[in-house]
Coordinates of C-alpha atoms in Angstrom, one line a residue:
X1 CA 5.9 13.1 18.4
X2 CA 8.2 12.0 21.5
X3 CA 10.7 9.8 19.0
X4 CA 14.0 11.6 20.0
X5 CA 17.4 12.3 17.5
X6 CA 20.1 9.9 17.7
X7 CA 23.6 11.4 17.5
X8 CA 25.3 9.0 16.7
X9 CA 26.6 8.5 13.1
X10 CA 25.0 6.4 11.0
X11 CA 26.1 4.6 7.6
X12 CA 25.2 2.0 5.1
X13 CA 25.7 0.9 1.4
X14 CA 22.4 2.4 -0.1
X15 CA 22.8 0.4 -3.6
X16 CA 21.7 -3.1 -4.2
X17 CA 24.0 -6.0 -3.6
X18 CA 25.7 -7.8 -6.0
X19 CA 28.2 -6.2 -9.0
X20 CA 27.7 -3.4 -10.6
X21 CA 28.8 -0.2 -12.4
X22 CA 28.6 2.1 -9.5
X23 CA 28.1 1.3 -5.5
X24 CA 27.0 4.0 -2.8
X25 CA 27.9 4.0 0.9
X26 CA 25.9 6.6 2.5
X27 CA 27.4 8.7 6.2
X28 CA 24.9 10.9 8.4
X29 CA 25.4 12.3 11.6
X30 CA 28.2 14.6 13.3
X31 CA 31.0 12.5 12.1
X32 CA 30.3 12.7 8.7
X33 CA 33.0 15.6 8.1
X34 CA 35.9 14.1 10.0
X35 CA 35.2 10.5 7.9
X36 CA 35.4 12.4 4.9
X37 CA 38.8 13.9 5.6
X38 CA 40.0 10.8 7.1
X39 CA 39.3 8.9 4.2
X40 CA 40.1 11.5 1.2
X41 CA 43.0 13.1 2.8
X42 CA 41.2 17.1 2.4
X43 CA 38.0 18.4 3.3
X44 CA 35.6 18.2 0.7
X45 CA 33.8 21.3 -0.9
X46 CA 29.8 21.2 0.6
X47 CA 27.7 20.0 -2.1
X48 CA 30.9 19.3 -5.0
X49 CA 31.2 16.0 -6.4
X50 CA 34.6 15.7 -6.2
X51 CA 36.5 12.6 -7.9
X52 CA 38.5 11.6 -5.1
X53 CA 41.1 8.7 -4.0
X54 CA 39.2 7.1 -0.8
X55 CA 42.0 5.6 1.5
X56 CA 41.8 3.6 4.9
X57 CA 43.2 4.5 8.2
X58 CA 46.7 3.1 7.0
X59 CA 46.6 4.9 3.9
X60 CA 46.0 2.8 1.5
X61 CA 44.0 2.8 -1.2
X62 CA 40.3 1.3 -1.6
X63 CA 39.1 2.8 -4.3
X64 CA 38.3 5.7 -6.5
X65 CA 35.3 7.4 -7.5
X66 CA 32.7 10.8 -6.6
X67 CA 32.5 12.0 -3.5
X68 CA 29.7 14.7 -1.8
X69 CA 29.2 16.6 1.4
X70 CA 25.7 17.7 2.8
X71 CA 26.2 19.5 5.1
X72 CA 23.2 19.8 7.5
X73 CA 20.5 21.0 7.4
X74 CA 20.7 21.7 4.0
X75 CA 20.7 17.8 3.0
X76 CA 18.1 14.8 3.1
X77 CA 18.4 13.6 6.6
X78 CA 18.7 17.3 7.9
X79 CA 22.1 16.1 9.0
X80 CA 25.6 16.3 7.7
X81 CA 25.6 13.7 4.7
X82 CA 29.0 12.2 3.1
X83 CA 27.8 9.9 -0.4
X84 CA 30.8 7.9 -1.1
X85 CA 30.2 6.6 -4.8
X86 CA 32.8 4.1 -5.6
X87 CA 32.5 0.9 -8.4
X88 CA 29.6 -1.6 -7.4
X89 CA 31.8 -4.5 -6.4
X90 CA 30.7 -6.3 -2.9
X91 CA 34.2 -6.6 -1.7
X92 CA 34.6 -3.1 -2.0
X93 CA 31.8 -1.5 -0.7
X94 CA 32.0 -3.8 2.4
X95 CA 35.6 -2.9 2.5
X96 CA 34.5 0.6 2.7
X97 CA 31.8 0.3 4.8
X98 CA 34.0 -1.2 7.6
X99 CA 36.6 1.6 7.2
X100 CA 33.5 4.2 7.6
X101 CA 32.6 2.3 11.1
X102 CA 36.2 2.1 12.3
X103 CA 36.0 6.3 11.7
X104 CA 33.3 6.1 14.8
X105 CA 30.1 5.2 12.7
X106 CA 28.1 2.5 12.9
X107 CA 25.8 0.7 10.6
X108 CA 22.0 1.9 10.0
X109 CA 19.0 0.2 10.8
X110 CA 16.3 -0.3 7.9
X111 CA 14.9 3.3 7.1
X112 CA 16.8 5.3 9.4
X113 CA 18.2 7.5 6.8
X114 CA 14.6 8.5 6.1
X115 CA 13.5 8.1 9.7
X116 CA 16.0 11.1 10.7
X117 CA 14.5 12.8 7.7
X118 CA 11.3 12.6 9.9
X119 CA 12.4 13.6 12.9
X120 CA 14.3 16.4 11.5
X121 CA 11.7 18.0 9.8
X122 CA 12.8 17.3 6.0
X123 CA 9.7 15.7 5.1
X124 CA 6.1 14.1 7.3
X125 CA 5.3 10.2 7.6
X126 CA 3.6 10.3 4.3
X127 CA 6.3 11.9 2.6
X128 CA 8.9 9.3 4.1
X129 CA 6.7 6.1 3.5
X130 CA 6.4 7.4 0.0
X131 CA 10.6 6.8 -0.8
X132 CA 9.9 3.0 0.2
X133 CA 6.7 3.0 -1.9
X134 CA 8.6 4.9 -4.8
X135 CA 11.0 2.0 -4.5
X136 CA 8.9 -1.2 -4.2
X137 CA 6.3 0.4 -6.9
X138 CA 5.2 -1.9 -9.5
X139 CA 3.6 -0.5 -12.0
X140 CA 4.4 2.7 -14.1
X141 CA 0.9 4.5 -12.1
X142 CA 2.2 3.1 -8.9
X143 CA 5.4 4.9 -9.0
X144 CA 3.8 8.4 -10.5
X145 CA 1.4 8.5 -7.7
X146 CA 3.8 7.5 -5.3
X147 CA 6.4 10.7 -6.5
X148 CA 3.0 12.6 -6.3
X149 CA 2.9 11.6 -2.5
X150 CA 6.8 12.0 -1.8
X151 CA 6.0 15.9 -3.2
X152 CA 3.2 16.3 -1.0
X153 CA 0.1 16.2 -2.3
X154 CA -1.3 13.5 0.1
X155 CA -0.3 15.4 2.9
X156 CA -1.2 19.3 1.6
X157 CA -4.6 17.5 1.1
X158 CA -4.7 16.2 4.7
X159 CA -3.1 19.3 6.4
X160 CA -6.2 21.5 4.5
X161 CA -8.5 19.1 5.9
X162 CA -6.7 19.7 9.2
X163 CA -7.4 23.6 9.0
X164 CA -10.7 23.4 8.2
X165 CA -11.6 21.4 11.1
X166 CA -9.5 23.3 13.8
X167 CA -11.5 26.7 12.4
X168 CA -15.0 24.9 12.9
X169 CA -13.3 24.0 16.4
X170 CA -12.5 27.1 16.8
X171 CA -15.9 28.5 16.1
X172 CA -18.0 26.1 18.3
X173 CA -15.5 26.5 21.7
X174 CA -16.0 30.1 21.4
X175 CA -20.0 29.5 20.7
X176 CA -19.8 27.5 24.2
X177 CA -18.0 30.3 26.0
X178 CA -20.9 32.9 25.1
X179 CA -23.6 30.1 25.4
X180 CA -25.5 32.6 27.2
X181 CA -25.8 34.9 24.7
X182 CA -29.3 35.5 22.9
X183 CA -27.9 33.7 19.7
X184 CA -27.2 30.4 19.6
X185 CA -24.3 29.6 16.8
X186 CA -24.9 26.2 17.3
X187 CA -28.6 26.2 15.6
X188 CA -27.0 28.7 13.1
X189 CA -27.4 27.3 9.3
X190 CA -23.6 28.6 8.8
X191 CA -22.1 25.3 11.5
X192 CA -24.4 22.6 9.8
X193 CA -23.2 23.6 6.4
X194 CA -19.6 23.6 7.7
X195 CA -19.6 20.8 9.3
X196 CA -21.4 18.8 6.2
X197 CA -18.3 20.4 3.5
X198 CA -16.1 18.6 5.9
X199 CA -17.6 15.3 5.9
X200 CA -18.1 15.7 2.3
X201 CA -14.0 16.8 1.5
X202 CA -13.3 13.8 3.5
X203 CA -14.9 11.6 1.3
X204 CA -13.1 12.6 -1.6
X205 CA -9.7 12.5 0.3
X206 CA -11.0 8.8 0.9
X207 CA -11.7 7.9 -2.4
X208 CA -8.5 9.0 -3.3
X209 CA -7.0 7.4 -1.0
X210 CA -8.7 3.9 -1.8
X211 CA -7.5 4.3 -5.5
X212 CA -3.6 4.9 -3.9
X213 CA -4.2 2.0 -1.4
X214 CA -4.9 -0.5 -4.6
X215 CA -2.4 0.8 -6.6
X216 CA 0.2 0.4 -4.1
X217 CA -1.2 -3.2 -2.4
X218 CA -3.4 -4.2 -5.7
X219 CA -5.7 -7.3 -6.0
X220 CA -5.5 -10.5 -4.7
X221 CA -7.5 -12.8 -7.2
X222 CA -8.1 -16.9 -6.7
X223 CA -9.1 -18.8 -9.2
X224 CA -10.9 -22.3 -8.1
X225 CA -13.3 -24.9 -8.8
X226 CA -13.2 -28.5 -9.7
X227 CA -10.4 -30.5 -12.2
X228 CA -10.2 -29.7 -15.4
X229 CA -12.4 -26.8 -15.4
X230 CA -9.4 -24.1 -17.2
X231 CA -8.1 -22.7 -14.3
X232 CA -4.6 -23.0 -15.3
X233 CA -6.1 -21.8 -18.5
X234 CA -7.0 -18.4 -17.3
X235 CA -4.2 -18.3 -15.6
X236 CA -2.6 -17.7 -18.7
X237 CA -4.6 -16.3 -20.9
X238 CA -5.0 -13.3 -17.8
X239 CA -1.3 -13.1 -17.5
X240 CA -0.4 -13.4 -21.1
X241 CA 2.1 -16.0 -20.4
X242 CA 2.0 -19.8 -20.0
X243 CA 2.6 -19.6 -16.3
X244 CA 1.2 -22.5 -15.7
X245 CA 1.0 -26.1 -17.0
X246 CA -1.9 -27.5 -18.5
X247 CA -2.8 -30.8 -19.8
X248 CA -6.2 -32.6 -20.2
X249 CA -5.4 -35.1 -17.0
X250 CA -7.6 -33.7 -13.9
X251 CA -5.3 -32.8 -10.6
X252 CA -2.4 -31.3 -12.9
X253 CA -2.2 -28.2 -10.5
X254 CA -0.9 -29.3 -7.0
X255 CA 0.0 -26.3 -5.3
X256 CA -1.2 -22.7 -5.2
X257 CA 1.3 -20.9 -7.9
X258 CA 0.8 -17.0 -7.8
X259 CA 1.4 -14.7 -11.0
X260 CA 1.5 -11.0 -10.7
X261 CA 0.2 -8.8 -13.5
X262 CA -0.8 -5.6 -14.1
X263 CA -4.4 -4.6 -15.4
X264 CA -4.6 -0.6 -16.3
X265 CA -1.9 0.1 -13.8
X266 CA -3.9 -2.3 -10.8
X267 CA -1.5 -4.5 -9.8
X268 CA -3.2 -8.2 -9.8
X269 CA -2.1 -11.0 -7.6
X270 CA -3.6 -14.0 -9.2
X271 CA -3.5 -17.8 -7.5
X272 CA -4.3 -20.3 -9.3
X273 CA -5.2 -23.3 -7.1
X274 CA -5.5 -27.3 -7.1
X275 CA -8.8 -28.6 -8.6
X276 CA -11.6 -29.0 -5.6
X277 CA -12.5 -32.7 -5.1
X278 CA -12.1 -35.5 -3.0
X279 CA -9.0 -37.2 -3.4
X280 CA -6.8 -40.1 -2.0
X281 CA -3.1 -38.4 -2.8
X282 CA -1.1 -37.2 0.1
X283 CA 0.4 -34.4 -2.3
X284 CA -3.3 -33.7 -3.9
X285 CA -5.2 -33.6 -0.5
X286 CA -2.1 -30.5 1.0
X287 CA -2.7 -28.9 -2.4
X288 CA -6.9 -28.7 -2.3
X289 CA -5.9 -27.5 1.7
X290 CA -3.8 -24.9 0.3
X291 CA -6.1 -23.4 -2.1
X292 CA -9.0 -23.1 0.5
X293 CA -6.5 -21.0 2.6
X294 CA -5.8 -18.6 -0.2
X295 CA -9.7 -18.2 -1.1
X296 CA -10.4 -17.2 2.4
X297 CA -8.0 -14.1 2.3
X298 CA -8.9 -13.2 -1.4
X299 CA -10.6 -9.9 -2.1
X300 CA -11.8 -11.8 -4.8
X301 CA -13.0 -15.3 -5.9
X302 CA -13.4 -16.9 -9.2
X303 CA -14.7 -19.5 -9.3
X304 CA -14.5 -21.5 -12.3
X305 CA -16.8 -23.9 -14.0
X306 CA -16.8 -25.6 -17.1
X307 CA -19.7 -24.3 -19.6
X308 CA -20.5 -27.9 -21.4
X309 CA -21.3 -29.6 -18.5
X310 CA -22.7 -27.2 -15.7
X311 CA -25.0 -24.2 -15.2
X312 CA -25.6 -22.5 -11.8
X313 CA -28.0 -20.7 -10.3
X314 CA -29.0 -18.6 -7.4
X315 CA -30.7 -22.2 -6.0
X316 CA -28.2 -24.6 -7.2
X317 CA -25.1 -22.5 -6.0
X318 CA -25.5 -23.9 -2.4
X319 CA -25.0 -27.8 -3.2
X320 CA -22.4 -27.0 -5.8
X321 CA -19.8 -25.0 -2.6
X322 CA -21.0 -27.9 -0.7
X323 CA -20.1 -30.4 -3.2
X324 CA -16.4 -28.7 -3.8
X325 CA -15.9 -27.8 0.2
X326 CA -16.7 -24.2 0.1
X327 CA -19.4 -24.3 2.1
X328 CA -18.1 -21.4 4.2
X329 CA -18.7 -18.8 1.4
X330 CA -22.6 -19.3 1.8
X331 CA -22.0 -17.5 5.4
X332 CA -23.1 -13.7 6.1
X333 CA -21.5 -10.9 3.3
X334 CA -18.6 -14.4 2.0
X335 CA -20.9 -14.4 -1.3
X336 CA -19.8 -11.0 -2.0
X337 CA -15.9 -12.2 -2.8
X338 CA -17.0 -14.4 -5.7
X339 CA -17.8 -14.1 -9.4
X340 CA -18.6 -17.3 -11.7
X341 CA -16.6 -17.5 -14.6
X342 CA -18.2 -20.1 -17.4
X343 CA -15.3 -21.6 -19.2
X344 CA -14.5 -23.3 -22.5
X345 CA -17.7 -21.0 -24.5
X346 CA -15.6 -21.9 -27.7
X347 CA -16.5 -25.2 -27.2
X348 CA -20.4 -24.1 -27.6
X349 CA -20.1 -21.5 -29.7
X350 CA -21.8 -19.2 -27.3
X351 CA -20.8 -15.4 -27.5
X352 CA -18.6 -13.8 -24.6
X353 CA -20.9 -12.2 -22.0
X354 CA -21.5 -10.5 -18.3
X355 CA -24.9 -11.5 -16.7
X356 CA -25.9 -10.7 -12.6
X357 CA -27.9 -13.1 -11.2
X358 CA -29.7 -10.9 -8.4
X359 CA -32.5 -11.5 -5.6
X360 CA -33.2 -9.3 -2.2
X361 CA -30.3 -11.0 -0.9
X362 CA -27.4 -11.7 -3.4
X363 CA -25.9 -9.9 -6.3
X364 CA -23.6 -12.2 -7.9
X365 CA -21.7 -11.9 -11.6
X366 CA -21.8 -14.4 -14.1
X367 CA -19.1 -13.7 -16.9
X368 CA -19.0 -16.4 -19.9
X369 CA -15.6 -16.4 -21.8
X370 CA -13.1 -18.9 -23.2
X371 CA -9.5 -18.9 -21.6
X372 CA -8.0 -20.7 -24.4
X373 CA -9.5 -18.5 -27.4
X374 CA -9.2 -15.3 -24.8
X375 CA -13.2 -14.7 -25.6
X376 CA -14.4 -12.5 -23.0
X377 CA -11.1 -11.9 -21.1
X378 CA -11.2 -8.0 -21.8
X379 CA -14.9 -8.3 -19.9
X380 CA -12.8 -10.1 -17.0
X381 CA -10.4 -7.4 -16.9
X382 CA -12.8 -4.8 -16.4
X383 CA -14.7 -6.5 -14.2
X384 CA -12.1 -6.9 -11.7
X385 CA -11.2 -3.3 -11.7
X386 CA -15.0 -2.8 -11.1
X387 CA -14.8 -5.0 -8.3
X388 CA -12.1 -2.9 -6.4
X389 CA -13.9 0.6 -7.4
X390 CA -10.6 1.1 -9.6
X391 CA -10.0 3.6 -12.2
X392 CA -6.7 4.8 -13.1
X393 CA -6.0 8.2 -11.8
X394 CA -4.2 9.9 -13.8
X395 CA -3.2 13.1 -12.6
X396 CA -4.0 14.4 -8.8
X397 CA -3.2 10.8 -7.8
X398 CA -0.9 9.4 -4.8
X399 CA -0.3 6.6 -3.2
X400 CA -1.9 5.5 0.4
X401 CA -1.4 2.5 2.7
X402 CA -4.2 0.9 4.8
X403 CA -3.3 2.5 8.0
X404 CA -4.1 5.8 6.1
X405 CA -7.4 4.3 4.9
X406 CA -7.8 3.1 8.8
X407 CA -7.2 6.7 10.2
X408 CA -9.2 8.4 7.3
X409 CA -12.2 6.1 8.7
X410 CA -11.7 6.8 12.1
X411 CA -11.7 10.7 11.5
X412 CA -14.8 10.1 9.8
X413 CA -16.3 8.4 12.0
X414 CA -15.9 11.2 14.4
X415 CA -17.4 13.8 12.3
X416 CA -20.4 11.6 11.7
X417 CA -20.7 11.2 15.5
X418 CA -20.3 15.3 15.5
X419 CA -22.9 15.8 13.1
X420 CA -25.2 13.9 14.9
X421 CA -24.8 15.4 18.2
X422 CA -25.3 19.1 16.3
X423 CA -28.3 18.2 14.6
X424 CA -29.3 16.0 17.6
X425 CA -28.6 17.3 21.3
X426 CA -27.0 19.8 20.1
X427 CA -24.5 19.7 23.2
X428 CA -21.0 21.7 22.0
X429 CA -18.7 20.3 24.3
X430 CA -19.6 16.9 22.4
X431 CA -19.1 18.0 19.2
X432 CA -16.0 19.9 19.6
X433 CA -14.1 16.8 21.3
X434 CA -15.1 14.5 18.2
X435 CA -13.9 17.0 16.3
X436 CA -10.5 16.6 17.9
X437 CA -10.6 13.1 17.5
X438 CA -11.3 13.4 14.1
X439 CA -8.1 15.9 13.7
X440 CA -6.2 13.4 16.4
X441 CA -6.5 10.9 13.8
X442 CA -5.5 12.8 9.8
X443 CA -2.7 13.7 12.4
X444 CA -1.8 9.8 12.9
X445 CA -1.0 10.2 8.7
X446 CA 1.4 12.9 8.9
X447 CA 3.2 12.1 11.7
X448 CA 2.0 14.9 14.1
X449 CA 0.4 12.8 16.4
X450 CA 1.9 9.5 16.2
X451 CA 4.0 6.6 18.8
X452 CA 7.4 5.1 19.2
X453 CA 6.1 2.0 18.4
X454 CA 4.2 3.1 14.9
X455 CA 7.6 4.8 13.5
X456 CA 9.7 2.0 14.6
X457 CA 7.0 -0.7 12.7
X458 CA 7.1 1.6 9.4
X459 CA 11.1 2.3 9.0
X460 CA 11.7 -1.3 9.9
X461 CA 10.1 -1.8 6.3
X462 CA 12.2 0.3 4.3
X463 CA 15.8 -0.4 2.9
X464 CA 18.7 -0.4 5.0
X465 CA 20.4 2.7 2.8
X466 CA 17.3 4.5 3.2

């Protein structure tokens, strides 16, 4: 890591803004002390909330309220920390913020609080990604796994996988420097076993891992098809509210309107969309545009058709994404994003069911339910957690983001590409440098081996008081 400490002082109101009961400005860096005893007239006890008068540089008085000094290292930047916690009023806390800044601070950027945490040692990438995480989560699994991650589990799990890799390292660089030696380690039963525990502990890692990516970016879910077919409908009935308005007149929906829900602790990012058709309205036509750019980018597609009049099959699925303009979903591995939901069963008096209509080439579900009696919504549910490999974790879980899953794939990439050359070639040198690369990139999660340009994109992220 080659991002260097700033010494200058930093500060910011860490609480949202608007009114409220209590507001927090927030001091790190060298300065921290002298603020504190230009503002409260003494020098505050280290790590005593004191309930102090807080004055300006004139002496006069801004507010009242607790006040705490962190002194460094023993605080959460690894810096001398002053927490001014006055009432929540806007005026005020800019009032004091300014005052702070006129001491010789000046304001944050967004996540440097936690960025200095980083670089001073208080805490690794994971651990520091987690506080934004913790903040933004949005469900009640979310925010367990993401405490789980802020404690270090994600990153004791990495930093084990870290070891065990440097020791095979180890082994095989000194099997190359006696290489002449009647006994070659690389042949020996001992490395391939090794090596294969690695690959497998990575894969559990990465399952893990998938689970905490989901629950921290969830599902994003379109529902489409043709007028009239219920997809404002199920809508509803999936978010358990009347989101959405429907009526029996065909083109109701004009415009993509997103709902987020929660299935199981998966957070669910539903769209629903404007029927798909040909039509001769300005506002209709940007609508049915609209919703085709949300089904390309959706990890999932329902696609919604109305029981009474229309059944599909393998053959007939063609012409019907033809007919509705989503032609594009017949190309190479697009079929694989939709399921067909048959609407209105009620209607028939049909059953709720799940059916896969398979061949060498496709394995598409079929789900038959009723949006406005909720028949068949509970299969729905599960089917979308099934789709996304979800299951809640309960404990041993933490939260992940996708350039963890994109380094977790790389390193195990590089192990496969070890393996092979040990069971293939056989050639150590090989082996040992994809075995760095594979430690190069679990070191990309922690923040061992990392850039300027990575840190800077993930602080930018977070909250200006943290």
């Amino acid at each position: 890591m080659s991002l260097a400490i700033d010494s200058d002082t930093i500060c910011a109101i860490a609480t949202p803004p608007g009114r409220g009961g209590v507001g927090v400005v927030r001091v790190s860096g060298p300065l921290s002390s002298s603020i504190a005893k230009i503002l409260l007239h003494f020098d505050p006890k280290p790590r005593h909330a004191h309930y102090a008068s807080i004055h300006d540089q004139d002496s006069e008085l801004i507010d009242q309220g607790i006040v705490i000094f962190f002194p460094g290292p023993n605080s959460f930047t690894g810096e001398d920390v002053l927490e001014l916690q006055g009432h929540g009023g806007s005026f005020v806390l800019d009032r004091l913020l300014r005052e702070v800044v006129l001491c010789g601070a000046r304001l944050a950027r967004p996540g440097e609080f936690s960025e200095r945490a980083f670089i001073n040692d208080k805490m690794d990438l994971t651990q520091a990604e987690a506080i934004a995480d913790l903040i933004e989560s949005s469900s009640e699994e979310a925010a367990r796994s993401a405490m789980r991650t802020l404690q270090g589990e994600f990153s004791s799990l990495i930093n084990a996988l870290g070891v065990s890799i440097t020791q095979l390292r180890v082994y095989i660089e000194a099997a190359i420097d006696f290489s002449e030696e009647e006994i070659d380690f690389l042949t020996e039963g001992k490395t391939t076993e090794t090596l294969q525990g690695i690959i497998e502990q990575t894969d559990a890692i990465l399952a893990q891992a998938k689970q905490g990516t989901i629950l921290r970016e969830g599902m994003s879910v379109v529902i489409a098809g043709k007028p009239n077919a219920g997809k404002s409908s199920l809508l509803n009935a999936l978010a358990g509210r009347d989101a959405a308005i429907v009526t029996e007149i065909a083109g109701t929906t004009r415009d993509t309107l997103i709902e987020q829900i929660n299935i199981d602790g998966m957070p669910v990012h539903i769209t629903d969309t404007a029927g798909l058709r040909e039509s001769d309205d300005v506002v209709e036509r940007e609508g049915i545009k609209r919703a085709r750019t949300a089904i390309a980018s959706a990890d999932r597609i329902l696609l919604l058709v109305d029981a009474a009049k229309e059944r599909l099959s393998l053959e007939s699925l063609p012409s019907f994404l033809t007919e509705i303009g989503l032609e594009t979903l017949l190309e190479e591995r697009q079929l694989e994003r939709l399921s067909i939901i048959y609407n209105k069963i009620d209607i028939l008096a049909e059953p709720p069911s799940l059916v896969r209509m398979k061949d060498h080439q496709h394995d598409i579900t079929s789900i038959k339910l009723s949006a406005k009696s909720q028949q068949g919504i509970d299969i729905l549910r599960q089917h979308l957690k099934d789709c996304m490999g979800f299951s809640p974790s309960g404990e041993g879980g933490f939260i992940a983001r996708r350039r963890h899953l994109d380094a977790m794939l790389r390193a195990k990439s590089h192990l496969v590409d070890a393996q092979r050359q040990l069971l293939g070639s056989r050639e150590g040198e090989l082996v040992a440098e994809d075995l760095k690369h594979a430690h190069r990139c679990l070191g990309e999660i922690t923040g061992e081996f990392t850039t300027d340009d990575l840190l800077g994109k993930i602080f930018s992220s977070f909250c200006v008081g943290k």
